[in-house]
Short mmCIF file of C-alpha atoms in Angstrom, two decimals:
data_model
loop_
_atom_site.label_atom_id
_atom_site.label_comp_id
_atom_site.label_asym_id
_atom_site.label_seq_id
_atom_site.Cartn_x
_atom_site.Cartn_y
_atom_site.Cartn_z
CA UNK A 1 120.11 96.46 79.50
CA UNK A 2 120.46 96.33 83.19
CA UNK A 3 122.61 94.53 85.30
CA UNK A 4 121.13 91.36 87.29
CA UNK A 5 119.78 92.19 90.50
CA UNK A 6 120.92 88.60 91.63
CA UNK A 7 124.67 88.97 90.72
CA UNK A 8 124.86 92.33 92.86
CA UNK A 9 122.39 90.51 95.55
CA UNK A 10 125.65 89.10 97.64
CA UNK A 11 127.55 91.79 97.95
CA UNK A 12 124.36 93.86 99.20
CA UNK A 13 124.01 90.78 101.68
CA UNK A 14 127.67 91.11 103.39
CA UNK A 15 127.15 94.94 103.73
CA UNK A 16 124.30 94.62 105.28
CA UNK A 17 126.00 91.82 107.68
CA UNK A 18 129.23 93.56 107.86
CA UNK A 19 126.85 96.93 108.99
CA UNK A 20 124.29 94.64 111.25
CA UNK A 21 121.64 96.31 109.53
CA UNK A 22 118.43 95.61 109.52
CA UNK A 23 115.55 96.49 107.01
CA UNK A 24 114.41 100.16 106.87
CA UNK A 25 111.68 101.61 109.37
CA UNK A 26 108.53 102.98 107.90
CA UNK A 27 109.26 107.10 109.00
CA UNK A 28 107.29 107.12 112.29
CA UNK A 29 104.84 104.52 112.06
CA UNK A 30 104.59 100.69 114.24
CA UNK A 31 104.58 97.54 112.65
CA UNK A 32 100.93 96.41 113.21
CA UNK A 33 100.98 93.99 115.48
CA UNK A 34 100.69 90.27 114.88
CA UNK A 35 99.61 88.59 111.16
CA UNK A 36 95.84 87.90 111.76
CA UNK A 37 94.21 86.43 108.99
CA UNK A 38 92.15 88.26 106.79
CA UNK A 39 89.95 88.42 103.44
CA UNK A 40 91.77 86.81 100.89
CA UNK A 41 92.97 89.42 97.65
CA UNK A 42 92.15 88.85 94.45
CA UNK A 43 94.54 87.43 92.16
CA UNK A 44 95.51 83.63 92.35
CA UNK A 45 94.14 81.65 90.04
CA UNK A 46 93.97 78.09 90.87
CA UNK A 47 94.14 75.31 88.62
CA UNK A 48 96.92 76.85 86.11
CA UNK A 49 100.57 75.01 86.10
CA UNK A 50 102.34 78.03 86.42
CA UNK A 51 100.39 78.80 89.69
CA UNK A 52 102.63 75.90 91.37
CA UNK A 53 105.30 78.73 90.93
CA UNK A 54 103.86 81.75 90.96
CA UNK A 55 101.16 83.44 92.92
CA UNK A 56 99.80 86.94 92.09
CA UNK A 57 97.88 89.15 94.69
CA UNK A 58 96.23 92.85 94.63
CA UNK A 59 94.23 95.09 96.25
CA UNK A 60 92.32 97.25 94.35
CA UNK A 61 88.92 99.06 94.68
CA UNK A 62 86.44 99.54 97.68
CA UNK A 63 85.76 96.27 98.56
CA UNK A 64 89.58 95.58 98.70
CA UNK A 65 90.84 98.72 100.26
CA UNK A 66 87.91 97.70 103.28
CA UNK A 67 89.62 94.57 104.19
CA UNK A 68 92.61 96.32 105.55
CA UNK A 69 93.52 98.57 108.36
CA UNK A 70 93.73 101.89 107.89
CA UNK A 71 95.34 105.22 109.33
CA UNK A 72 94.05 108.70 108.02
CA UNK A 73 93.02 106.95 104.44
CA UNK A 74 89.79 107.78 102.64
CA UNK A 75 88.55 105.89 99.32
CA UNK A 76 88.37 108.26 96.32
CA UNK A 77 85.02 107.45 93.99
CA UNK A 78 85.54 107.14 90.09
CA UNK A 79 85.89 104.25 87.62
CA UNK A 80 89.06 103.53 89.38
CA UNK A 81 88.48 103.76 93.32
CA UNK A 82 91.40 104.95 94.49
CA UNK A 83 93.24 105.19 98.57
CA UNK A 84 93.87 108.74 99.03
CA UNK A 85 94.63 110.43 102.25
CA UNK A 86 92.18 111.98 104.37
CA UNK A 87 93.32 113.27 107.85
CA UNK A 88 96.73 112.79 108.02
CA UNK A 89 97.73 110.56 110.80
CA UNK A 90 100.66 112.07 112.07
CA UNK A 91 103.93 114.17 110.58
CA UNK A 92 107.31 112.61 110.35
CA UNK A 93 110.65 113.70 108.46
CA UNK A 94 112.75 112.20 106.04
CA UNK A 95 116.08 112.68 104.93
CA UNK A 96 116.12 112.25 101.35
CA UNK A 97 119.81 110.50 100.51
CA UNK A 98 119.63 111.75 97.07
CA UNK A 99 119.22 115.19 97.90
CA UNK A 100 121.04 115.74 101.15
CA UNK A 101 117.81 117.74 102.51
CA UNK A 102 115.24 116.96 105.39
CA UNK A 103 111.50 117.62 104.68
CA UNK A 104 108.43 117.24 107.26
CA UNK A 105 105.80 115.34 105.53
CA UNK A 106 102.26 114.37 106.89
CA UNK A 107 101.45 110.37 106.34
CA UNK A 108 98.45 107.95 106.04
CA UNK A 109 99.19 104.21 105.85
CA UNK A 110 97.30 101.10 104.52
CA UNK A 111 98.27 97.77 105.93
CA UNK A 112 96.74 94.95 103.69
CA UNK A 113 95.47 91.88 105.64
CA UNK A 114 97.86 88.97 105.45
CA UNK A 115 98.07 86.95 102.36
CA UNK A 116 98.49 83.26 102.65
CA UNK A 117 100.55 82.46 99.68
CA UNK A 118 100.01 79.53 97.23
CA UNK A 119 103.05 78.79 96.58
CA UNK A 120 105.70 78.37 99.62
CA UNK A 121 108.36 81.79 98.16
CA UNK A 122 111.50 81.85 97.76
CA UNK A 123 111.56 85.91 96.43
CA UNK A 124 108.60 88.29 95.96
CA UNK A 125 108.14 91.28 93.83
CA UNK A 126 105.82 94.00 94.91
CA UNK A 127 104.19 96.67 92.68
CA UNK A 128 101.65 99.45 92.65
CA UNK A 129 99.56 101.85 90.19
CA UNK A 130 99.27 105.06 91.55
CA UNK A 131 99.40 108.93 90.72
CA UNK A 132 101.60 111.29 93.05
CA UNK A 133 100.75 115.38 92.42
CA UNK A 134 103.77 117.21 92.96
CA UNK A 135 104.44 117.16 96.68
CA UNK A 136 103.09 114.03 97.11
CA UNK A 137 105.23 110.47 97.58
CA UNK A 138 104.45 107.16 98.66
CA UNK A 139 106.45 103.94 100.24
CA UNK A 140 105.66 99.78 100.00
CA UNK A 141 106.81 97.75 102.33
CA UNK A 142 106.43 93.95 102.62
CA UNK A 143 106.35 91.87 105.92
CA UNK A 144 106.91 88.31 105.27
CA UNK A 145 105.88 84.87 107.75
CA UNK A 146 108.56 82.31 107.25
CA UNK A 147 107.87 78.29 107.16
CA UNK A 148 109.14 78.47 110.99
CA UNK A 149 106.60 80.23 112.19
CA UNK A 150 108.67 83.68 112.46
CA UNK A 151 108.92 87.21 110.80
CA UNK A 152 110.91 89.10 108.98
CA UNK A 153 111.73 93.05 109.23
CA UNK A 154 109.38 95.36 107.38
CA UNK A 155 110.98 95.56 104.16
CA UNK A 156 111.04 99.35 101.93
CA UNK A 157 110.16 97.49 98.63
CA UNK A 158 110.35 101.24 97.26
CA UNK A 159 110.14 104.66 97.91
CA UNK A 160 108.18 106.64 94.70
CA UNK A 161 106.84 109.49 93.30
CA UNK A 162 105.54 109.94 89.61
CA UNK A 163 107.48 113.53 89.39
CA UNK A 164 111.90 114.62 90.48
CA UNK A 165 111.04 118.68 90.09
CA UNK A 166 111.36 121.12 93.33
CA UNK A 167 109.02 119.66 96.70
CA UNK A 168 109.57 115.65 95.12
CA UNK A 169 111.54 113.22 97.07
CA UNK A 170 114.13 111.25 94.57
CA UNK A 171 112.66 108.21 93.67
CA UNK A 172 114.69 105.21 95.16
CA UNK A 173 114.83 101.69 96.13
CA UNK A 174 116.68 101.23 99.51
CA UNK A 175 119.70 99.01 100.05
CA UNK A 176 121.54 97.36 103.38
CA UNK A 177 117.93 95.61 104.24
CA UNK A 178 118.77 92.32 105.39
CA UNK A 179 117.78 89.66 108.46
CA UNK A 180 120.34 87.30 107.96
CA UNK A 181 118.01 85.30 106.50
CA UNK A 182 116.32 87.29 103.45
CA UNK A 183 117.10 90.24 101.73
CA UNK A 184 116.46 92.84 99.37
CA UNK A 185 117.99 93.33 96.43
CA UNK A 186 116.75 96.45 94.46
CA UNK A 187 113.29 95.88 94.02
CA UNK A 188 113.56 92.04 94.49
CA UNK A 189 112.58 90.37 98.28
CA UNK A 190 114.83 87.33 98.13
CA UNK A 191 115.67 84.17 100.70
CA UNK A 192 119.72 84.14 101.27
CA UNK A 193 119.59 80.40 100.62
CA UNK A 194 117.30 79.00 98.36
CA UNK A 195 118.31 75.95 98.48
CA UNK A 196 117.76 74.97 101.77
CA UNK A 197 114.59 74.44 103.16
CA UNK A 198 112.71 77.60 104.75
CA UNK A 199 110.62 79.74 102.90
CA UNK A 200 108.10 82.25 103.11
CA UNK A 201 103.88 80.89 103.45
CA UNK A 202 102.79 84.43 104.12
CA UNK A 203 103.22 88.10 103.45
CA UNK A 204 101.44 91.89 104.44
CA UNK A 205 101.79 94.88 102.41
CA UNK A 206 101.95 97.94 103.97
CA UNK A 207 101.92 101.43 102.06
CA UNK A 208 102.20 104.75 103.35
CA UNK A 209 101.20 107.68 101.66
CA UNK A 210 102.40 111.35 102.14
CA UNK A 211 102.12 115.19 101.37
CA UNK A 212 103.54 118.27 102.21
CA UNK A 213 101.97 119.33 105.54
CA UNK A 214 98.89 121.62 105.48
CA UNK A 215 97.72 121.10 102.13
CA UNK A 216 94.91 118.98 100.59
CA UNK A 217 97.06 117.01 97.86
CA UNK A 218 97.35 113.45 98.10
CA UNK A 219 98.64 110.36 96.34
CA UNK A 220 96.04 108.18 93.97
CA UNK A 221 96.97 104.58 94.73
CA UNK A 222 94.34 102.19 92.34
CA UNK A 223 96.15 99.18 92.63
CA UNK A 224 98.60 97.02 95.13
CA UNK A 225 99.82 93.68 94.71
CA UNK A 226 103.13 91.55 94.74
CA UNK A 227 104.00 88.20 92.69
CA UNK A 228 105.71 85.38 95.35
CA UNK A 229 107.55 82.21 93.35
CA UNK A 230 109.54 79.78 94.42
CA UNK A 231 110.78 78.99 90.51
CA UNK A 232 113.51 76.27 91.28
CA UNK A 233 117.19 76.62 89.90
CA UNK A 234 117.19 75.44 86.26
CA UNK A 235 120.28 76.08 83.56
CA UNK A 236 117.61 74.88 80.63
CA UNK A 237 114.10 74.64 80.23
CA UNK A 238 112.27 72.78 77.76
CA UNK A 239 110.72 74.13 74.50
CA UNK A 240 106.72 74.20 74.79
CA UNK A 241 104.87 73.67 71.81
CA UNK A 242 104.05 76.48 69.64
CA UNK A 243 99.87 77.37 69.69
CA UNK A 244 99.45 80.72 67.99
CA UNK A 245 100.75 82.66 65.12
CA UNK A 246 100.09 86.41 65.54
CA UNK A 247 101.84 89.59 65.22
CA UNK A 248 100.38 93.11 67.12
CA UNK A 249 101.28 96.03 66.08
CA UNK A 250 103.49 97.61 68.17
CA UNK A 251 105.64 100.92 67.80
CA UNK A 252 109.65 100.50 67.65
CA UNK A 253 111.53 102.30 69.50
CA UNK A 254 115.42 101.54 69.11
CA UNK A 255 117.42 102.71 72.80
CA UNK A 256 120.50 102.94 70.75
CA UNK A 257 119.77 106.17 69.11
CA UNK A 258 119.33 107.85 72.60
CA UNK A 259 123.54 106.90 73.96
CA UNK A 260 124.88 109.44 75.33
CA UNK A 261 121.53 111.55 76.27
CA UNK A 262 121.41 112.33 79.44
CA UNK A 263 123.92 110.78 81.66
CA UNK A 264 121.98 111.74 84.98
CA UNK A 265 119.76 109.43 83.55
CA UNK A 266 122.43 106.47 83.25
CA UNK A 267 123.30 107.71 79.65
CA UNK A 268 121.17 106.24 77.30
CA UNK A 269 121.80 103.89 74.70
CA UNK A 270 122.47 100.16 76.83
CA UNK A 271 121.03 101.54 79.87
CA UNK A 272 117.76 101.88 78.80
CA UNK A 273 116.18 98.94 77.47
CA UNK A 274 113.72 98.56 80.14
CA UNK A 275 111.95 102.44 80.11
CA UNK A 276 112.21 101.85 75.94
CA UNK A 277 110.20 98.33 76.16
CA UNK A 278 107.83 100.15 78.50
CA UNK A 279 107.33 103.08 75.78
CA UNK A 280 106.64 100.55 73.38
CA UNK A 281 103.64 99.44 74.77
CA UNK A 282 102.62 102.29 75.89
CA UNK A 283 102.60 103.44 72.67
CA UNK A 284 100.70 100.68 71.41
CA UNK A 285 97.66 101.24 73.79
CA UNK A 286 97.78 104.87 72.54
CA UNK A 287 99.03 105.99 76.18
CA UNK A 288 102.19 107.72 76.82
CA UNK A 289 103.26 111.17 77.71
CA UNK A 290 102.15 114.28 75.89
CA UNK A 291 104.25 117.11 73.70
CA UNK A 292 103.92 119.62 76.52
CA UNK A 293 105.33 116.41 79.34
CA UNK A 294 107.68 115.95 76.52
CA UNK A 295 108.96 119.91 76.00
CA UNK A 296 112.14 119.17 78.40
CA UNK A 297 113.65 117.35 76.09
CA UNK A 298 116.59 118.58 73.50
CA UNK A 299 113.85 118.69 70.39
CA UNK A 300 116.77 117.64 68.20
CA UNK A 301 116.33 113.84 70.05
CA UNK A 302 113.94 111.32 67.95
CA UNK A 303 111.50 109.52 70.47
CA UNK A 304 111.65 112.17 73.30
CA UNK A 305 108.87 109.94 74.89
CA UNK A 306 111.80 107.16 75.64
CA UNK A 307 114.06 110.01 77.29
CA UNK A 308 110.70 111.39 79.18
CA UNK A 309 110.57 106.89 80.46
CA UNK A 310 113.96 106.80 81.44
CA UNK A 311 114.16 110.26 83.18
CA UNK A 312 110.92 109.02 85.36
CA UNK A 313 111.39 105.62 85.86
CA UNK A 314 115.23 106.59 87.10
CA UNK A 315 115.97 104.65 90.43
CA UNK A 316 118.66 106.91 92.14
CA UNK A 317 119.94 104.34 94.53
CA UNK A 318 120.31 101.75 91.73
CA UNK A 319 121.45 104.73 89.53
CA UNK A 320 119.29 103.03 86.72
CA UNK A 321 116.12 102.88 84.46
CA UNK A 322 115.77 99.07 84.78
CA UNK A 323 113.36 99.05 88.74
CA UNK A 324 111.00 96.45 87.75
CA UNK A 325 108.10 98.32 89.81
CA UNK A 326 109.50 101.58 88.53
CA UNK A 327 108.42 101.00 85.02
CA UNK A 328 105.03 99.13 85.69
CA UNK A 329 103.92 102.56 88.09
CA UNK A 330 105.21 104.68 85.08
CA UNK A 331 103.09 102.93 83.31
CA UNK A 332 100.01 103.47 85.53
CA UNK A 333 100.42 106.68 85.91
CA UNK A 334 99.94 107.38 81.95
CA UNK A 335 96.46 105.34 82.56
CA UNK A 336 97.29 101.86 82.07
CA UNK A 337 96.96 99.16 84.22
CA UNK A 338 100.57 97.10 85.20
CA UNK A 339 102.27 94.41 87.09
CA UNK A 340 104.91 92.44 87.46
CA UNK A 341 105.02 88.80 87.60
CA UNK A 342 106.70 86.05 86.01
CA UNK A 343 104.77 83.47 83.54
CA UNK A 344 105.69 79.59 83.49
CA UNK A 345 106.63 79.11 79.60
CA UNK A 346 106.00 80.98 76.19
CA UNK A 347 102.63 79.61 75.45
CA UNK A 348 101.53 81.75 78.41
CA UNK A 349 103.10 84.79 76.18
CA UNK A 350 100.70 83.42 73.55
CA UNK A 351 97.77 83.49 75.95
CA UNK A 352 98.19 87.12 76.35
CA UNK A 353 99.30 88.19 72.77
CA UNK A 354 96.47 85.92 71.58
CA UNK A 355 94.41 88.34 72.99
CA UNK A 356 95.88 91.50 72.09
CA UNK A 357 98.12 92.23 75.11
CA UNK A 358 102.26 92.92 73.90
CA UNK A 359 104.82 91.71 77.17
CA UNK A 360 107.81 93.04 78.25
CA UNK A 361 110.30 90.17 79.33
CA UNK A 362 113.39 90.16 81.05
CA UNK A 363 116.60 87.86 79.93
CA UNK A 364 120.38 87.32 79.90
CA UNK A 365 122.71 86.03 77.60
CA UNK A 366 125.56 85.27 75.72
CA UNK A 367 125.88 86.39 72.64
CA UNK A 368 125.63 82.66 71.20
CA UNK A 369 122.98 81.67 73.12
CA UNK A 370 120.32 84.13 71.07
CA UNK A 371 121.18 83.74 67.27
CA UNK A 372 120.81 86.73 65.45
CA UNK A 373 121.09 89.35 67.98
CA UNK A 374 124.85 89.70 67.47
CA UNK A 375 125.30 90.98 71.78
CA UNK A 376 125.55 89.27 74.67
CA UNK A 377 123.70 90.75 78.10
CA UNK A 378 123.80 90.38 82.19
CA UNK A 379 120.10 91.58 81.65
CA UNK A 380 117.97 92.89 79.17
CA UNK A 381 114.14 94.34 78.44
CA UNK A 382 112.38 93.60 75.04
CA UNK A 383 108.59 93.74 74.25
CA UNK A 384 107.33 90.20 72.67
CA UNK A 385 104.68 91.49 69.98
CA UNK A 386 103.88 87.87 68.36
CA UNK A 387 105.13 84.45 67.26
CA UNK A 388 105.63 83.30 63.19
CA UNK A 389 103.97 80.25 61.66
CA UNK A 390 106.79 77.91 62.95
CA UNK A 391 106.42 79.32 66.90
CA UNK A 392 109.22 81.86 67.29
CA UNK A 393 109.41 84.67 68.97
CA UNK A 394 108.81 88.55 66.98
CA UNK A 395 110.38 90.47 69.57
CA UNK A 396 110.85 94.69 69.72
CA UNK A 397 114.23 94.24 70.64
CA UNK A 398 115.59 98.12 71.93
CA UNK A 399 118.78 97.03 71.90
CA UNK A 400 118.92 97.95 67.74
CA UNK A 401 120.98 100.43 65.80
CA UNK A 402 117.54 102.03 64.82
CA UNK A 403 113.76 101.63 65.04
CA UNK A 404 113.79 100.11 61.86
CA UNK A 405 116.07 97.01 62.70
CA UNK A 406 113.90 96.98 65.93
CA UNK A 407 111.73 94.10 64.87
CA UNK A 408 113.88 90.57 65.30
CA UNK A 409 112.61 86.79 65.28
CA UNK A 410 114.64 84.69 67.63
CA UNK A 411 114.33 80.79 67.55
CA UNK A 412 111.64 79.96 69.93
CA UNK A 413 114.15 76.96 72.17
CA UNK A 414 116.35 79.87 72.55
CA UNK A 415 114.23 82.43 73.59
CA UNK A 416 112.13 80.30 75.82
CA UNK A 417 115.80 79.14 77.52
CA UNK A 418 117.32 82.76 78.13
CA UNK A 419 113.81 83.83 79.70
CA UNK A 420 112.88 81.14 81.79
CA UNK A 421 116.57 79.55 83.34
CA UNK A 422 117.37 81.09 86.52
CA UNK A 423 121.19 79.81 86.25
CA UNK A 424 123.48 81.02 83.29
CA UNK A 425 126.92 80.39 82.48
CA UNK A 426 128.47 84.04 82.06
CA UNK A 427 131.20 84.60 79.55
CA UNK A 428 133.96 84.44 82.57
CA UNK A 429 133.12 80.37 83.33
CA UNK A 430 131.28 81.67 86.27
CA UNK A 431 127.33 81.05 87.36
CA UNK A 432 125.42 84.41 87.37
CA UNK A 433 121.51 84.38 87.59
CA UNK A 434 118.71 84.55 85.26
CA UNK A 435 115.27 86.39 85.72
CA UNK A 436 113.06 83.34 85.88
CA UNK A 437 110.31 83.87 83.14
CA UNK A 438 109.93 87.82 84.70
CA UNK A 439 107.80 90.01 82.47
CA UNK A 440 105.77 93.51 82.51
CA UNK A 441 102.03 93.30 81.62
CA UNK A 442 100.35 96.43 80.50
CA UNK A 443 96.59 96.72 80.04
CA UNK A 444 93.71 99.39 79.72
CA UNK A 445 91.66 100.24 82.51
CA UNK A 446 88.87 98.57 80.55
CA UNK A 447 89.78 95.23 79.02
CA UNK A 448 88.23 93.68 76.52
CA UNK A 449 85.73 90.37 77.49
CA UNK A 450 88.78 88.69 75.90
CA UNK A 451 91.84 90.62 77.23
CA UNK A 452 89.81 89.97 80.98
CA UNK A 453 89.92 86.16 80.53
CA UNK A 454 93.64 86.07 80.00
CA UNK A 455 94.61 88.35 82.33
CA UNK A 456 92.15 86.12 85.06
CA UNK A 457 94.00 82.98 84.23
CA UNK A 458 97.18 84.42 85.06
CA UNK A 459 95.43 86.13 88.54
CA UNK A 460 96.16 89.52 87.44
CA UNK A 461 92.73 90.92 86.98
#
């Protein structure tokens, strides 16, 4: 369990007023100049309901990486072309916060052409697959055209590296960014007001990539995309009809029998829902960290591969496991592909377990909103592994007393409400937010002809 980036999102909003700070500078570098058009990504995929909410767009492989503009970047060959960097284009420090030291790094950037949304945004989520040697980091950003015609700031959308030994920068999201208009919240871009009537038609990506100066190492980045929505406020949703009864077979991990591990790794147990869920389906692709990436941890622990998730997908300015982006990269970098998106109702879950692909989804709760999981949540992960006869939901629910009460059916109106709503009431009387149908999706390099089709209707492949 995590708690909601949205109920923490106003409070990051009047610091940043109260401080009159603006979004983060990329070390070094100009904003290029201007959003020219440019060839359109792949991703969207026209024609689907969902897509009147949700628009998916990547980058990935040499035709991709050509269409944007590049400084010091060369194109690694392989099954998986990668952006790797070639002649550095300049040097530039940065103070890591985490650390309290200053490092000289050389850098490379990538600036994707502009992407024309589909849907007129009201947040965006940006995410990457990637591999980072030891002494290696990269940053996103995200420039966003609003519906009047201006800009906003170059937004950090992370700072990341795969590794936290000696020569790493400490992974981190970056607070305080904020135009008086938008914001970011974690790993979440987000309009102040929803409600009213400006929103974002456009958006570049921008990623830098670095190494320690003087040697030859270099970030792997395979993949680059962000989701933009503009899901509208909803307290319910309506049940869609059921369409497939299947069940994969997924491991079960249970992220109770880790509390107390760790605490410089927010503890276990509650905390760690999200790298858990992610471990799941790793494990059920046959991916995942091996006994020797494993060795650090007390050999007395069961599951040492959930400790291994949460200790590298550890956000040290959110002082969490639960970074959205964090998890889908830790997933890439143990050979999967991964995003993060949101899907429009739980028959799109079926599309994708139909054909053989588990998703992690995100959710909050009371606990008698969600019959028989006996807690109540301000946000929690879970990995949805298949649906019964009748349409529920099997779900790998972390948050068990042990991997064998992981496996839980949960009424399908229920599930479908907690997922989707955007609005909840909390257990105070108050309004706090919902995720808005937000899930992980986790796939092999090399799909199946069926596995491709789904993950095409949705615009992730």
């Amino acid at each position: 369990m995590h708690t909601s980036r949205r109920t923490v999102l106003a409070a990051a909003i009047a610091a940043a007023a109260a401080a009159g700070t603006g979004a983060a500078a990329s070390p070094a570098l100009a904003a290029p100049a201007g959003h020219a058009p440019g060839a359109a990504p792949r991703g969207h995929a026209p024609g689907r309901p969902a897509d009147r909410l949700v628009d998916n767009a990547f980058w990935a492989g040499r035709h991709d990486w050509r269409t944007g503009t590049s400084r010091g970047v060369r194109t690694l060959a392989g099954r998986r072309p990668a952006l790797a960097i070639a002649d550095a284009a300049g040097t530039t420090d940065y103070a890591d916060p985490h650390t309290g030291t200053t490092a000289t790094w050389e850098y490379a950037t990538w600036t994707a052409p502009v992407h024309r949304s589909s849907v007129s945004a009201t947040e965006i989520i940006a995410h990457w697959n990637a591999e980072t040697p030891a002494g290696t980091w990269l940053q996103v950003e995200l420039k966003g055209r609003y519906s009047d015609g201006t800009d906003t700031p170059w937004y950090v959308m992370g700072r990341w590296t795969a590794g936290d030994g000696d020569g790493d920068i400490r992974r981190t999201s970056v607070d305080g960014q904020a135009d008086g208009r938008s914001s970011i919240s974690t790993d979440t871009f987000a309009l102040d007001d929803e409600s009213g009537t400006l929103r974002v038609v456009s958006y570049q990506l921008r990623l830098t990539l670095y190494r320690r100066p003087g040697t030859r190492l270099t970030p792997a980045v395979y993949r680059i995309g962000a989701m933009a929505s503009a899901v509208p406020a909803r307290f319910t949703v309506a049940t869609s009809t059921p369409g497939l009864a299947r069940e994969l077979r997924v491991p079960s991990y249970s992220q109770d029998i880790h509390k107390g591990q760790y605490p410089q790794y927010d503890n276990g147990g509650e905390a760690w829902c999200s790298p858990t869920s992610t471990s799941m389906v790793l494990g059920y692709w046959g991916h995942g960290p091996s006994k020797a990436e494993t060795a650090w941890v007390d050999p007395s622990y069961a599951d040492p591969q959930v400790d291994n998730a949460a200790r590298y997908t550890y956000d040290y300015q959110y002082e969490g496991c639960g970074n959205w982006p964090f998890n889908a990269a830790y997933a890439a970098s143990h050979g999967l592909s991964a995003a993060v998106t949101r899907l429009g109702s739980l028959n799109d879950i079926e599309t994708l377990v139909g054909a053989g692909i588990p998703v992690i989804t995100s959710q909050s709760f009371l606990a008698s909103e969600l019959t028989g999981a006996g807690y109540g949540t301000s946000g929690h992960l879970m990995a949805i592994v298949g649906f019964t006869a009748d349409g529920d939901v099997i779900a790998h629910d972390p948050a068990s007393e042990d991997d064998a009460a992981v496996r839980n059916v949960y009424k399908r109106s229920e599930f479908e409400t907690i997922w989707l709503r955007t609005k909840r009431h909390n257990a105070s009387g108050g309004v706090s937010s919902g995720s808005g149908g937000v899930v992980y999706v986790y796939w092999p390099p090399r799909p199946t002809g069926t596995q491709e089709r789904a993950l095409r209707s949705f615009g992730l492949l």
